[in-house]
Structures are given as C-alpha cells and as structure tokens.
Coordinates of C-alpha atoms in Angstrom, one line a residue:
M1 CA 0.0 0.0 0.0
I2 CA 1.3 3.4 -1.0
S3 CA 1.1 5.8 1.9
R4 CA 1.9 9.4 2.4
R5 CA 3.8 9.7 5.7
L6 CA 4.5 12.7 7.9
A7 CA 7.0 13.0 10.7
P8 CA 5.4 14.3 14.0
L9 CA 3.8 17.7 13.5
S10 CA 6.4 20.4 13.7
P11 CA 6.1 23.2 16.2
R12 CA 4.5 25.4 13.6
C13 CA 2.9 23.2 11.1
Q14 CA -13.9 8.9 46.0
P15 CA -15.7 5.4 45.9
K16 CA -17.9 5.0 42.9
R17 CA -21.5 6.2 43.2
V18 CA -24.2 6.5 40.6
F19 CA -27.7 7.9 40.8
P20 CA -30.4 5.2 41.5
H21 CA -30.8 3.1 38.4
L22 CA -34.2 1.3 38.0
R23 CA -34.2 -1.8 35.9
Q24 CA -37.4 -3.0 34.2
T25 CA -38.3 -5.7 31.7
R26 CA -35.9 -5.7 28.8
R27 CA -37.0 -4.0 25.6
Q28 CA -37.5 -5.7 22.2
L29 CA -34.9 -4.7 19.7
S30 CA -35.3 -4.2 16.0
S31 CA -32.9 -2.5 13.7
T32 CA -35.4 -2.3 10.8
A33 CA -38.7 -1.4 12.5
P34 CA -40.4 1.7 11.3
S35 CA -40.4 4.8 13.5
P36 CA -43.4 4.8 15.9
P37 CA -45.6 7.8 15.4
A38 CA -44.5 10.8 17.4
R39 CA -46.6 11.7 20.4
D40 CA -46.6 14.0 23.4
L41 CA -43.6 12.9 25.5
G42 CA -44.2 15.0 28.6
P43 CA -45.9 17.9 30.2
G44 CA -45.9 20.9 27.8
L45 CA -44.2 19.0 25.0
T46 CA -46.2 18.5 21.8
S47 CA -45.8 15.8 19.2
T48 CA -44.8 18.6 16.8
F49 CA -41.4 18.9 18.6
S50 CA -40.7 15.2 18.2
T51 CA -41.7 15.4 14.6
L52 CA -39.4 18.4 14.0
L53 CA -36.5 16.6 15.6
D54 CA -37.2 13.5 13.5
R55 CA -36.5 15.7 10.4
I56 CA -33.1 16.8 11.9
S57 CA -31.6 13.7 13.4
P58 CA -31.8 9.9 13.6
R59 CA -33.9 8.8 16.6
F60 CA -33.5 5.9 19.0
D61 CA -36.5 4.9 21.1
I62 CA -35.1 3.3 24.2
D63 CA -36.1 2.3 27.7
A64 CA -35.3 4.9 30.4
S65 CA -33.7 2.3 32.6
D66 CA -30.9 2.0 30.0
V67 CA -29.6 5.4 30.9
E68 CA -27.2 5.7 33.9
I69 CA -25.9 9.0 35.1
L70 CA -22.5 8.9 36.8
D71 CA -21.8 11.6 39.4
G72 CA -18.2 12.5 39.2
P73 CA -14.6 12.0 37.9
S74 CA -13.9 9.0 40.1
A75 CA -17.1 7.2 39.0
F76 CA -16.3 8.0 35.4
Y77 CA -12.8 6.6 35.6
E78 CA -13.7 3.4 37.5
T79 CA -16.6 2.8 35.0
L80 CA -14.3 3.4 32.1
K81 CA -11.7 0.9 33.3
S82 CA -14.3 -1.8 34.3
K83 CA -16.1 -1.5 30.9
I84 CA -12.8 -1.7 29.0
S85 CA -11.7 -4.7 31.1
A86 CA -15.0 -6.5 30.4
A87 CA -15.1 -5.8 26.7
K88 CA -15.0 -8.8 24.4
R89 CA -15.4 -7.4 20.9
R90 CA -14.8 -3.7 20.7
V91 CA -13.5 -0.6 22.5
F92 CA -13.7 2.7 20.7
L93 CA -12.6 5.9 22.3
S94 CA -13.0 9.4 20.7
T95 CA -11.4 12.2 22.7
L96 CA -9.5 15.4 22.4
Y97 CA -6.5 13.7 24.0
I98 CA -5.2 11.0 26.3
G99 CA -2.8 12.3 28.9
R100 CA 0.8 11.5 28.1
T101 CA 1.2 9.9 31.6
E102 CA -2.0 7.8 31.6
H103 CA -0.1 4.6 32.0
E104 CA -2.8 2.9 34.1
L105 CA -5.4 3.5 31.4
I106 CA -3.0 2.1 28.7
L107 CA -2.3 -0.9 30.9
T108 CA -6.1 -1.5 31.3
L109 CA -6.3 -1.5 27.5
D110 CA -3.3 -3.7 27.2
N111 CA -4.6 -6.3 29.7
A112 CA -8.0 -6.4 28.0
L113 CA -6.3 -7.1 24.6
L114 CA -4.3 -9.9 26.2
R115 CA -7.3 -11.5 27.9
N116 CA -9.6 -11.3 24.8
P117 CA -8.0 -12.3 21.5
A118 CA -11.1 -11.2 19.6
L119 CA -11.0 -7.6 21.1
K120 CA -10.2 -4.7 18.8
V121 CA -9.4 -1.2 20.0
S122 CA -9.9 2.0 18.0
I123 CA -8.7 5.4 19.4
L124 CA -9.3 8.8 17.9
T125 CA -7.7 12.0 19.2
D126 CA -6.8 15.4 17.9
A127 CA -3.5 15.7 16.0
L128 CA -2.6 19.2 17.3
R129 CA -3.2 18.4 21.0
G130 CA -1.9 14.8 20.7
T131 CA 1.5 15.8 19.3
R132 CA 2.0 19.1 21.0
E133 CA 4.8 18.0 23.3
S134 CA 6.8 16.1 20.6
P135 CA 9.6 15.2 20.5
D136 CA 9.1 14.9 24.3
P137 CA 6.6 12.2 25.5
S138 CA 3.2 12.9 24.1
S139 CA -0.2 11.3 23.7
A140 CA 0.9 10.0 20.3
S141 CA 4.1 8.4 21.6
L142 CA 2.2 6.8 24.5
L143 CA -0.4 5.3 22.2
S144 CA 2.1 4.1 19.6
E145 CA 3.5 1.7 22.2
L146 CA 0.1 0.0 22.3
V147 CA 0.2 -0.4 18.5
A148 CA 3.8 -1.7 18.6
K149 CA 2.8 -4.4 21.1
H150 CA -0.5 -5.6 19.6
G151 CA -0.2 -4.6 15.9
S152 CA -2.2 -2.1 13.9
E153 CA -4.7 -4.9 13.0
R154 CA -6.0 -4.9 16.6
V155 CA -5.1 -1.4 17.8
E156 CA -6.0 1.5 15.5
V157 CA -4.8 5.0 16.6
R158 CA -6.0 7.9 14.5
M159 CA -5.4 11.6 14.9
F160 CA -7.6 14.2 13.2
H161 CA -6.1 17.4 11.8
T162 CA -8.3 20.4 11.1
P163 CA -8.4 21.6 7.5
N164 CA -8.5 25.2 8.8
L165 CA -4.8 25.3 9.9
T166 CA -2.6 24.9 6.9
G167 CA 0.1 26.7 4.9
L168 CA 1.4 30.0 6.2
R169 CA -1.1 30.1 9.1
K170 CA 0.1 26.8 10.4
W171 CA 3.7 27.9 10.2
L172 CA 3.1 31.2 12.0
I173 CA 0.8 30.2 14.9
P174 CA 2.6 28.8 17.9
R175 CA 1.6 25.3 19.2
R176 CA 0.3 26.6 22.5
I177 CA -2.6 28.5 20.8
N178 CA -3.0 26.8 17.4
E179 CA -6.0 24.8 18.9
G180 CA -8.0 28.0 18.4
W181 CA -8.4 27.1 14.7
G182 CA -10.1 23.8 15.2
L183 CA -10.0 20.5 17.0
Q184 CA -11.3 16.9 17.1
H185 CA -13.4 17.6 20.2
M186 CA -15.8 14.6 20.2
K187 CA -16.0 12.4 23.3
L188 CA -17.3 8.9 22.7
Y189 CA -16.4 6.0 25.0
G190 CA -17.8 2.8 23.6
F191 CA -17.4 -0.8 24.9
D192 CA -19.3 -3.7 23.2
D193 CA -22.9 -2.6 23.4
E194 CA -22.6 0.4 25.8
I195 CA -21.5 3.9 25.3
I196 CA -20.6 6.9 27.6
L197 CA -21.4 10.4 26.2
S198 CA -19.4 13.0 28.1
G199 CA -17.5 16.2 27.8
A200 CA -14.5 14.7 29.7
N201 CA -11.2 13.9 28.1
L202 CA -8.9 11.1 29.2
S203 CA -6.3 12.5 31.6
Q204 CA -5.6 12.6 35.3
D205 CA -7.6 15.7 36.2
Y206 CA -10.7 14.4 34.4
F207 CA -10.4 11.3 36.6
T208 CA -9.9 13.1 39.9
N209 CA -10.7 16.8 40.2
R210 CA -12.3 18.1 37.0
L211 CA -16.0 18.0 37.0
D212 CA -18.0 17.1 33.9
R213 CA -21.1 15.0 32.9
Y214 CA -21.2 11.3 32.1
H215 CA -24.2 9.5 30.7
L216 CA -23.9 5.7 30.1
F217 CA -26.3 4.2 27.6
S218 CA -26.7 0.4 27.5
V219 CA -28.2 0.2 24.0
K220 CA -26.5 -1.8 21.2
D221 CA -28.1 0.0 18.3
L222 CA -27.2 3.4 19.7
T223 CA -23.6 2.3 20.4
D224 CA -23.4 1.0 16.8
F225 CA -24.5 4.3 15.5
Y226 CA -21.9 6.3 17.4
E227 CA -19.2 3.8 16.3
R228 CA -20.1 4.5 12.7
I229 CA -19.5 8.2 13.4
H230 CA -16.2 7.4 15.2
Q231 CA -15.0 5.2 12.3
A232 CA -16.0 7.8 9.7
I233 CA -13.8 10.4 11.3
C234 CA -11.0 7.8 11.8
S235 CA -11.1 7.2 8.0
I236 CA -10.2 10.9 7.3
S237 CA -7.5 11.1 10.0
F238 CA -3.8 10.4 10.2
Q239 CA -2.8 7.0 11.5
V240 CA -0.2 6.8 14.3
L241 CA 2.4 4.1 13.8
P242 CA 5.4 3.3 15.9
D243 CA 8.8 4.4 14.5
M244 CA 11.8 3.7 16.6
H245 CA 14.0 5.6 14.2
N246 CA 12.2 8.8 14.9
T247 CA 13.1 10.8 18.0
S248 CA 9.5 11.1 18.9
G249 CA 9.0 7.3 18.6
Y250 CA 6.1 7.5 16.1
L251 CA 5.1 8.8 12.7
L252 CA 1.8 10.1 11.3
D253 CA 0.8 8.2 8.2
W254 CA -1.9 9.2 5.7
P255 CA -3.0 5.8 4.2
S256 CA -4.2 5.7 0.6
S257 CA -7.3 3.9 2.0
N258 CA -8.4 7.2 3.4
G259 CA -9.7 7.9 -0.1
C260 CA -8.8 11.6 -0.2
P261 CA -5.9 14.0 0.1
S262 CA -4.8 15.0 3.6
P263 CA -6.2 18.3 5.0
L264 CA -2.7 19.7 4.8
E265 CA -2.3 18.9 1.1
D266 CA -5.8 19.8 -0.3
P267 CA -8.2 21.1 2.2
R268 CA -11.0 21.7 -0.3
S269 CA -11.0 18.1 -1.6
F270 CA -10.7 16.8 2.0
K271 CA -13.8 18.7 3.1
R272 CA -15.8 17.5 0.1
H273 CA -14.9 13.9 0.8
S274 CA -15.6 14.3 4.5
R275 CA -19.1 15.5 3.7
Q276 CA -19.7 12.6 1.4
I277 CA -18.9 9.9 3.9
L278 CA -20.8 11.6 6.8
Q279 CA -23.9 12.7 5.0
P280 CA -25.6 9.3 4.9
L281 CA -25.2 9.1 8.7
V282 CA -26.2 12.6 9.9
A283 CA -28.3 14.2 7.2
N284 CA -30.6 11.5 6.0
P285 CA -32.5 10.1 9.0
D286 CA -34.8 7.9 7.0
A287 CA -31.7 6.0 5.6
S288 CA -29.7 5.9 8.8
R289 CA -32.3 5.6 11.6
H290 CA -32.1 2.4 13.7
I291 CA -35.1 2.3 16.0
V292 CA -35.2 0.5 19.3
T293 CA -38.9 -0.2 20.0
V294 CA -40.4 -0.6 23.5
D295 CA -43.1 -2.9 24.7
R296 CA -46.5 -1.2 25.2
E297 CA -46.5 -2.0 28.9
L298 CA -43.3 0.0 29.3
S299 CA -44.6 3.1 27.6
S300 CA -44.1 5.1 30.9
S301 CA -40.4 4.4 30.5
R302 CA -40.2 5.6 26.9
T303 CA -37.2 7.8 26.2
L304 CA -36.1 9.2 22.8
V305 CA -32.4 9.8 22.1
Y306 CA -31.4 12.0 19.1
P307 CA -27.7 11.7 18.3
L308 CA -26.3 15.1 17.4
I309 CA -23.1 15.9 15.5
Q310 CA -21.4 19.2 14.5
V311 CA -19.0 19.0 11.6
T312 CA -19.1 22.6 10.3
P313 CA -15.4 22.6 9.4
F314 CA -16.3 20.3 6.5
A315 CA -18.7 22.8 5.0
E316 CA -17.7 25.0 2.1
N317 CA -18.3 28.0 4.4
A318 CA -17.6 27.4 8.1
K319 CA -21.0 28.7 9.3
P320 CA -23.7 26.5 10.8
S321 CA -26.4 28.0 8.5
H322 CA -24.5 27.3 5.3
P323 CA -26.3 24.9 2.9
S324 CA -23.2 22.7 2.7
D325 CA -23.1 22.1 6.5
I326 CA -24.6 18.7 7.2
S327 CA -24.4 19.1 11.0
T328 CA -27.4 18.5 13.2
E329 CA -26.6 19.9 16.7
F330 CA -27.0 23.6 16.0
R331 CA -30.3 22.9 14.2
A332 CA -31.6 20.8 17.1
M333 CA -30.6 23.4 19.6
K334 CA -32.5 26.1 17.7
A335 CA -35.5 23.8 17.7
L336 CA -35.3 23.3 21.4
F337 CA -34.9 27.1 22.1
A338 CA -37.9 27.8 19.8
L339 CA -39.9 25.4 22.0
L340 CA -38.7 27.2 25.1
N341 CA -39.8 30.5 23.6
K342 CA -43.5 29.4 23.2
P343 CA -45.7 31.2 25.8
E344 CA -48.1 28.2 25.7
V345 CA -45.3 25.9 26.9
P346 CA -44.3 27.1 30.4
S347 CA -40.8 26.1 31.2
S348 CA -37.5 26.9 32.9
W349 CA -34.0 25.9 31.9
L350 CA -30.5 25.4 33.3
F351 CA -27.6 26.0 30.8
T352 CA -24.0 25.2 31.7
A353 CA -20.6 25.4 30.0
G354 CA -17.2 25.5 31.6
Y355 CA -16.1 28.0 29.0
F356 CA -19.0 30.3 28.7
N357 CA -19.1 31.9 25.3
I358 CA -22.5 30.7 23.9
H359 CA -23.2 31.3 20.2
P360 CA -24.8 34.7 19.7
E361 CA -27.9 33.2 18.1
L362 CA -28.4 30.7 20.9
S363 CA -27.7 33.3 23.5
S364 CA -30.4 35.6 22.1
S365 CA -32.9 32.7 22.0
L366 CA -32.1 31.8 25.7
I367 CA -32.7 35.3 26.8
S368 CA -35.9 35.8 24.8
S369 CA -37.3 32.5 26.2
A370 CA -36.8 33.9 29.7
L371 CA -38.6 37.1 28.7
R372 CA -41.6 35.5 27.0
P373 CA -45.0 36.5 28.5
P374 CA -46.2 34.5 31.6
Y375 CA -48.4 31.5 31.0
Q376 CA -52.1 32.5 31.3
V377 CA -53.8 29.8 33.4
T378 CA -57.2 31.5 33.5
E379 CA -58.5 35.0 32.7
S380 CA -57.5 36.2 36.2
T381 CA -54.5 33.8 36.9
I382 CA -51.1 33.6 35.4
L383 CA -48.3 31.0 36.1
P384 CA -45.4 32.7 37.9
M385 CA -42.2 32.7 35.8
Q386 CA -39.4 30.4 37.0
K387 CA -35.9 31.6 37.4
N388 CA -33.6 30.4 34.6
T389 CA -29.9 29.7 35.3
V390 CA -26.6 29.9 33.5
L391 CA -23.9 28.0 35.3
T392 CA -20.2 28.4 34.4
A393 CA -16.7 28.1 35.9
S394 CA -15.4 30.9 38.0
P395 CA -11.9 32.1 37.0
W396 CA -10.5 30.1 39.9
A397 CA -12.1 26.9 38.5
N398 CA -11.1 27.5 34.9
G399 CA -8.6 25.0 33.6
F400 CA -6.4 27.8 32.2
Y401 CA -6.1 29.6 35.5
G402 CA -2.5 30.3 36.3
S403 CA -1.3 29.1 32.9
A404 CA 1.8 30.8 31.5
G405 CA 1.7 33.0 28.4
I406 CA -1.4 33.9 26.3
S407 CA -3.5 30.9 27.6
G408 CA -3.3 32.5 31.1
M409 CA -5.5 35.3 29.8
L410 CA -8.4 33.0 29.1
P411 CA -10.1 33.0 32.5
D412 CA -10.3 36.8 32.3
A413 CA -11.5 36.5 28.8
Y414 CA -14.4 34.3 29.9
T415 CA -15.2 36.8 32.7
Q416 CA -15.5 39.5 30.0
L417 CA -17.9 37.3 28.0
S418 CA -20.0 36.7 31.2
R419 CA -20.2 40.4 31.8
R420 CA -21.4 41.0 28.2
F421 CA -24.1 38.4 28.7
L422 CA -25.3 40.0 32.0
D423 CA -25.3 43.4 30.3
K424 CA -27.4 42.0 27.5
I425 CA -29.9 40.6 30.0
F426 CA -30.0 43.8 31.9
R427 CA -30.7 45.9 28.8
A428 CA -33.5 43.4 27.9
G429 CA -35.0 43.9 31.3
G430 CA -34.6 40.2 32.3
S431 CA -32.3 40.4 35.4
D432 CA -35.1 39.0 37.6
R433 CA -35.6 36.0 35.3
V434 CA -32.0 34.9 34.4
Q435 CA -29.2 34.4 37.0
L436 CA -25.6 33.7 36.4
K437 CA -23.9 31.2 38.7
E438 CA -20.1 30.6 39.0
W439 CA -18.9 27.2 40.1
R440 CA -15.9 27.0 42.4
R441 CA -14.4 24.4 44.7
G442 CA -11.1 25.7 46.0
T443 CA -8.5 27.2 43.6
V444 CA -6.9 25.6 40.6
G445 CA -3.3 24.5 41.3
Q446 CA -3.8 24.5 45.1
P447 CA -4.5 21.5 47.4
G448 CA -8.2 20.6 47.1
G449 CA -8.7 22.8 44.0
W450 CA -11.0 21.6 41.3
T451 CA -11.8 22.7 37.8
Y452 CA -15.3 22.9 36.1
H453 CA -15.8 21.5 32.6
A454 CA -19.5 20.4 32.5
K455 CA -21.7 21.4 29.6
G456 CA -25.4 20.9 28.7
I457 CA -28.9 22.1 29.1
W458 CA -31.9 20.9 31.1
A459 CA -35.4 22.0 30.2
T460 CA -38.2 21.5 32.8
F461 CA -41.9 22.0 31.9
A462 CA -44.9 22.9 34.1
R463 CA -47.4 20.2 34.7
L464 CA -50.7 20.9 32.8
D465 CA -53.9 19.0 33.0
A466 CA -56.3 18.5 30.1
K467 CA -57.8 21.9 30.6
G468 CA -54.4 23.6 30.5
T469 CA -54.4 24.3 34.2
S470 CA -51.0 24.2 35.9
N471 CA -50.3 21.5 38.6
G472 CA -46.9 23.0 39.4
E473 CA -43.4 22.3 37.9
D474 CA -42.7 18.8 36.7
V475 CA -40.6 16.3 38.8
G476 CA -37.6 17.1 36.7
P477 CA -36.3 18.0 33.3
S478 CA -38.0 16.3 30.3
I479 CA -35.2 17.3 27.9
T480 CA -31.4 17.4 28.3
V481 CA -28.5 17.8 25.9
V482 CA -25.3 16.0 26.8
G483 CA -22.0 15.7 24.9
S484 CA -18.8 17.4 24.0
S485 CA -20.0 20.8 22.7
N486 CA -19.5 24.1 24.6
Y487 CA -22.2 25.7 22.3
T488 CA -19.8 28.4 21.3
K489 CA -19.0 30.0 17.9
R490 CA -16.0 27.8 17.7
S491 CA -18.1 24.7 18.5
Y492 CA -20.3 25.6 15.5
S493 CA -17.6 26.7 13.1
L494 CA -14.2 25.1 13.9
D495 CA -14.5 22.0 16.0
L496 CA -15.9 18.5 15.6
E497 CA -18.6 17.8 18.3
V498 CA -20.9 15.0 19.2
G499 CA -23.7 14.5 21.7
A500 CA -27.3 13.7 22.1
M501 CA -30.7 15.3 22.9
V502 CA -32.6 13.1 25.3
V503 CA -36.4 13.5 25.6
T504 CA -38.1 11.5 28.2
D505 CA -41.6 10.9 29.7
N506 CA -40.2 8.8 32.5
E507 CA -40.4 10.2 36.0
V508 CA -37.5 8.2 37.4
L509 CA -35.1 9.5 34.7
K510 CA -36.5 13.0 35.2
R511 CA -35.7 12.9 38.8
K512 CA -32.2 11.6 38.0
L513 CA -31.7 14.5 35.6
K514 CA -32.9 16.9 38.3
D515 CA -30.5 15.3 40.8
E516 CA -27.7 15.8 38.3
A517 CA -28.6 19.5 37.7
E518 CA -28.8 20.2 41.5
W519 CA -25.6 18.4 42.2
L520 CA -23.7 20.4 39.6
Q521 CA -24.9 23.6 41.3
K522 CA -23.9 22.6 44.8
D523 CA -20.6 24.6 44.7
A524 CA -22.0 27.5 42.7
T525 CA -22.9 31.0 43.8
V526 CA -24.9 33.7 42.0
V527 CA -22.8 36.5 40.4
T528 CA -24.2 39.9 39.4
R529 CA -23.2 42.7 37.2
D530 CA -22.0 44.6 40.2
D531 CA -19.8 41.7 41.2
L532 CA -18.0 41.8 37.9
T533 CA -17.3 45.5 38.2
K534 CA -15.3 45.0 41.4
V535 CA -11.5 45.6 41.2
E536 CA -10.6 42.0 41.5
R537 CA -12.8 41.0 38.6
R538 CA -11.9 43.8 36.1
V539 CA -10.5 42.7 32.8
S540 CA -7.4 44.4 31.6
W541 CA -7.1 46.1 28.2
K542 CA -4.5 43.5 27.2
V543 CA -7.0 40.7 27.5
R544 CA -9.7 42.6 25.6
L545 CA -7.1 43.4 22.8
A546 CA -6.0 39.7 22.6
M547 CA -9.6 38.6 22.3
R548 CA -10.1 41.0 19.4
I549 CA -6.9 39.8 17.7
V550 CA -7.9 36.2 17.9
E551 CA -11.3 37.0 16.3
L552 CA -9.6 39.0 13.5
V553 CA -7.2 36.2 12.5
G554 CA -10.0 33.6 12.3
G555 CA -9.6 31.9 15.7
A556 CA -12.3 31.5 18.5
L557 CA -12.5 30.9 22.2

C-alpha cells in the first residue's frame, strides 16, 4: 500500500457512586422497525417537537432504565476501566487527547487485549493536541507503544487534523494557541454494546478533580451508530504508527485507503470527501435511523435519544447556516430554544458550559425565552415565571487559571464574556428572570482545588392538566442535551462535536436529571453585574485586545 507519511507535526505546522438506576423488563430490539408515530412525551411537550427533531436527526426509542448518570470523575474513571476490562469485541474511544502519563489506562487496554483475543481497540484523538509535546513524550508516543505491542490490525490509533490550519497560518501560529483554529473535540467512549457520552477527556484531572457530565447508555443500536460516526472520522485522519528511528517514537501516516488527500495537502478536496462519507449518517434520518422499540406496557419508560453531531469545518463556508453544512446539533438546539420561547409551553432551563461563550444566536434565544409572556392559566390567573440559570466556571475553577503565556488570559476573557451576557440581560429587562452562577471548589493549582468542565442544558416544563391548568413544575427535566459541545461560535464553526438530545416521559429519569442538575450547582454562587465590576474582577485592556486579535485572524475561544 502506498502511503503518504509525515513526521510528527512540527512546532509550527472517592468510591464510585451512581444515581439510582431502575431496571425493568428488557425491551424488544429491532434494527429495521419503522419509527413509531411521534406523540406528546411529557408535560408541555407537543408531538410537533418530536416530529421536528425527526427531520433533523436519527432517533433511538429506548427504555429509560438503559440510561445511567455517573456523578463524578472517580465514578467515570472506574466505570471506564471496568467496561474496557470486560469488553469482548470492541472498544472505541474518541477524545481530544489522552494524557501522556496515563499509563494505568494504557495498561487497562493492554490487559484487555491480552485476555480477549477477539477484542479490537480504536482510538481517535486530535493531532494538534496529541502531538503538542513532541519530540518529548506525548499522547501520540504513548499510544504508539500499544500499537507496537498488539499490531495495527488490533489497535488503531488515529489523529484528526483540522483543515483550517494549513500553509502559512500553520507555520506562523505557535503550538500553544493553534488549537483556536479547530480540533477533534468529540467524546465517545464505547465498549461492546454500551457507550458513555461526556465532555470529559482522558487524563488525570478528568479522573480526579475536574467536574463534567457522564451518561452511560446500554443500548446496542445506539452504540453501533456512534461507532459509525467514530469510524467515519477515523477514516479521514492520520494513523499513528510506531517508528523507533524517529526521535518522537512514532510517525503520522496518511493511508491511501483514506480515499482523499490529507487536509494539509488539499483542504477543499478533503472537506468535500468528508461531507460525502458523513452525510448518509447525519443528514438522512430515513436512511440511517435504527429504531429500538419498546413494549406497550413499558410506555411510561419511553425515552427518545437523538444523536447530534457538528462537523461545520467540512462545509464550504464554516457557518452553521450554510447549505453545505450537514451538521445536526445547531439545528436541534435552535428547535429546542424555539420550543422554550413558546408562551403556551411554560418552562424553565439550566444552561451550563465550563467555557461560557455561547453562540450569539443561541444566546439571544435563551434570553428571549426567559422574557416571554407569563403563561395564562385562567383569565385572572397567570403562572409565575421560573428563574432560569446559566452555570459556568469561576476564573479560579477555569482549567487555564495560572497558565503561562497567552493561555493564562483565558479566565479573564471568559469573565469579560460573562459580563457581556449579563449586560445584555439587563438591557432586555430580564435580570429578575435569568441568573448567572459561577462554580468554584477551591482554587486551581492549590490543594483541594477543582476545575469545572461540564456542559449541557436541562429543560423543565410545568405540569398541565387536560384543561391547561398548571399543577406545578414537573418532577424534573424532560429534555437534556449532553455531549462534547460548549455551544460556542468555535463549536459551531471550527471543532468536531458529538452528543445527544434526550427527551423523556419517565419520572425516574426526570428525577435523576434533576439530581444531576442540582448536584452540579452545589458549589456554585450567584454572580451579578455589580460583582463583575469589582476591582478583582476587572478585565485588563490587554485581555480585551487579545480577544479581538484572535477574532480578526480567524480563531475563536
């Protein structure tokens, strides 16, 4: 096989706990059954919403008991290792990076491969982040050792390189900040017939003191679907191979089997080919949908999962509204926010992102949903509006706090963005309906200090009877979005993202989602506009200037 090979990228170029998990009679599976008709899935939700989502994304109709929510880094890591150890057929891991010193995780994979001769492992990371330390030890050099021991037939390691960082731009921009032009940001952790959707990467802090979200789905068809997404991106990525003659210990190979030029050689052809292989999966639900049907007696457990993917870097124009963009997440989020804006659907929401820089269009929709007219119960009675919450990391819980160089400016940059958001709410007259909370547990870099990295949205709807009279707020959220996206301009223009919108009518799962949302807020406090004008929170002109420069040269936070 003729291959185009590249040397490593140059400097330019606590005990485990889970929320209560109710098990019920197993569902009947069918990979070819037609989609059941959409129906009202919960208080305030109309069948129109499900029908709209069906036009955007494939749908998986599952049992609510097949969703397990892990409650912290330790539970995530222990589950990850136990699932890898028990896997018999496949392990596939999509992540931004694997920490260069994660020897225990590599040993877990190594032992699983030794115990199970039929097991195959596929790992996808980002090329910029995975090779940043080369020729010193890096994620790429660590993973290449696994390939050297078990062979590329059983262990596939791929690294995706953005098509947005090529030529002179790649040569000029330093390694430390080149990630601002696009990354492989998906997080998929699959083992046989189960998959974890998360925003967490695979390194020590994500296993110990960096808070995220972790949803485990025990559904074969859903896992199969996400593996197809994983393999599609692998097929347009560099392959990591061991090379003892190279000072880094590995090389990046572009196999001819990829079927297109590398993004460094011909970005336009690369993008066109990438759209062609992904479109059957993400943009044609009728062709790609694999439905899991549920017995009638289990209808109260019915839960819909809509896989979402954002691959805007492959579009002809890197904007989520461009006709050539085959992505589904941005469209699904707009549909959800349109629902939240309906006066006849009384609701409240919690939105969180560790790096708060929500896309302007989504930000405007969130604010307008909080400002919609109160729900009219009767001619003389209205339903009180619920407080909506944005939850983000405080500067002292930001992963870049205390970093050297330009990256050390990022916590203040996000403070500036939070202030802009609160100013926007104030000008719209919504300060009494939207609150900003900052999460902090100690200080980054100090003993007991944690960082905050969770992202997602929870939508809770009021209970309404047949006459439209409110019976109070529901037991918990009916809709959540979980996955890798930070919902920023870069998420919807530069990065590869994957996740799911979960819509449920099941009260047990709703309560678990409510527990998750409340648990994430346990270490959070409300921050006001006045708080951000205090001396210790003021943002210097240097930070504001740097933010502007990044925008002008095509990067994003």
